Structures are given as C-alpha cells and as structure tokens.
C-alpha cells in the first residue's frame, strides 16, 4: 500500500497535535463550534454538512470524542468542535 504525500502530511499534523497534548483529551479544551468563516476553516474548506459521499468528520481519523456525538473536537482545529456531518480538506478516513 502506498501513502500519498498529502495523506502523510495530514496524518503527521494530527499526530503532532496529539503528541503535544500529552495524552490529554482535546475535548477538555474544545468549547465552541467551529465557524466556517474562521480563517483556518476557510483555508481548509470546512463545512458543517459534507457534500462528499462517505467522507464526514464522523469517520475522519483526526476527530476525537465519542462516536455518535453531534459536535466533537478535531486535532486540526484546537479548541473548536466540528459537526459530525462536516468535512474539510484535511479529511483522512479512519483505518478499517
């Protein structure tokens, strides 16, 4: 299996954020919903409702928190909660 450069960079960014948190859940720091007009969200084309079939924040490797929660923390947007039905350009499908 080959890994694309883009996928590698996405997963690396998530891993760095995860390691820097020292095992502390991002949920403890996430306190507000991510605004799609936020500059970082705009740069990554974040939307609350994905238009990509089968690609949502709910099944992204970078999203944390309990499955089924409507709003969950994401390693890409520290301190913000993303919608489980959302999507951004950093999307990386959870490994099976």
XYZ file of C-alpha atoms in Angstrom:
96
model
C 0.000 0.000 0.000
C 1.415 3.366 -0.947
C 0.755 6.505 1.022
C 0.390 9.770 -0.822
C 2.401 12.759 0.308
C -0.804 14.690 1.105
C -2.192 11.867 3.293
C 1.150 11.544 5.071
C 1.209 15.284 5.858
C -2.392 15.224 7.115
C -1.762 12.288 9.420
C 1.549 13.758 10.591
C -0.126 17.056 11.509
C -2.758 15.214 13.522
C -0.108 13.106 15.240
C 1.977 16.129 16.198
C -1.035 17.843 17.729
C -1.955 14.623 19.537
C 1.545 14.166 20.915
C 1.795 17.786 22.016
C -1.357 17.359 24.083
C 0.465 14.753 26.183
C -2.452 12.352 26.236
C -4.938 14.950 27.441
C -8.209 14.722 25.557
C -8.911 17.576 23.161
C -12.487 17.548 24.469
C -11.257 19.222 27.667
C -10.104 22.220 25.637
C -12.760 22.347 22.927
C -15.522 24.699 23.926
C -17.164 26.242 20.869
C -18.420 25.173 17.488
C -16.086 25.873 14.585
C -17.332 28.760 12.463
C -16.931 28.013 8.733
C -15.909 31.682 8.355
C -12.906 31.152 10.669
C -9.738 31.822 8.584
C -8.293 28.355 9.255
C -11.654 26.715 8.495
C -11.916 28.678 5.244
C -8.378 27.696 4.258
C -9.286 24.026 4.747
C -12.729 24.463 3.120
C -14.565 23.300 6.275
C -18.351 22.920 6.028
C -20.870 21.706 8.629
C -22.539 19.412 6.062
C -20.297 17.306 3.816
C -21.102 17.023 0.134
C -18.530 14.236 -0.276
C -20.180 10.819 -0.205
C -18.886 8.708 2.674
C -16.494 11.431 3.883
C -17.565 13.179 7.094
C -15.888 14.293 10.276
C -17.607 11.331 11.956
C -15.371 8.872 10.074
C -12.207 11.005 9.961
C -9.051 9.832 11.747
C -8.409 13.348 13.114
C -11.695 13.683 15.036
C -11.786 12.655 18.685
C -14.511 12.166 21.253
C -17.242 9.559 21.472
C -18.856 8.183 18.339
C -22.381 9.499 17.912
C -21.787 12.931 19.466
C -23.043 15.676 17.150
C -20.106 18.042 17.897
C -16.611 16.654 18.523
C -13.075 18.010 18.925
C -10.667 17.799 15.987
C -6.867 17.771 16.013
C -6.801 20.224 13.103
C -8.906 22.889 14.883
C -7.709 23.088 18.529
C -10.278 24.491 20.932
C -13.128 24.066 18.443
C -15.796 21.440 17.894
C -16.662 20.184 14.409
C -20.010 18.786 13.315
C -20.106 15.009 12.866
C -21.588 15.586 9.395
C -18.908 18.151 8.463
C -15.888 17.889 6.178
C -12.614 19.694 5.480
C -9.676 19.277 3.117
C -7.628 17.602 5.878
C -10.077 14.673 5.907
C -8.326 11.323 6.394
C -10.515 8.225 6.535
C -10.208 6.183 9.717
C -8.317 2.946 9.123
C -10.576 -0.091 8.972
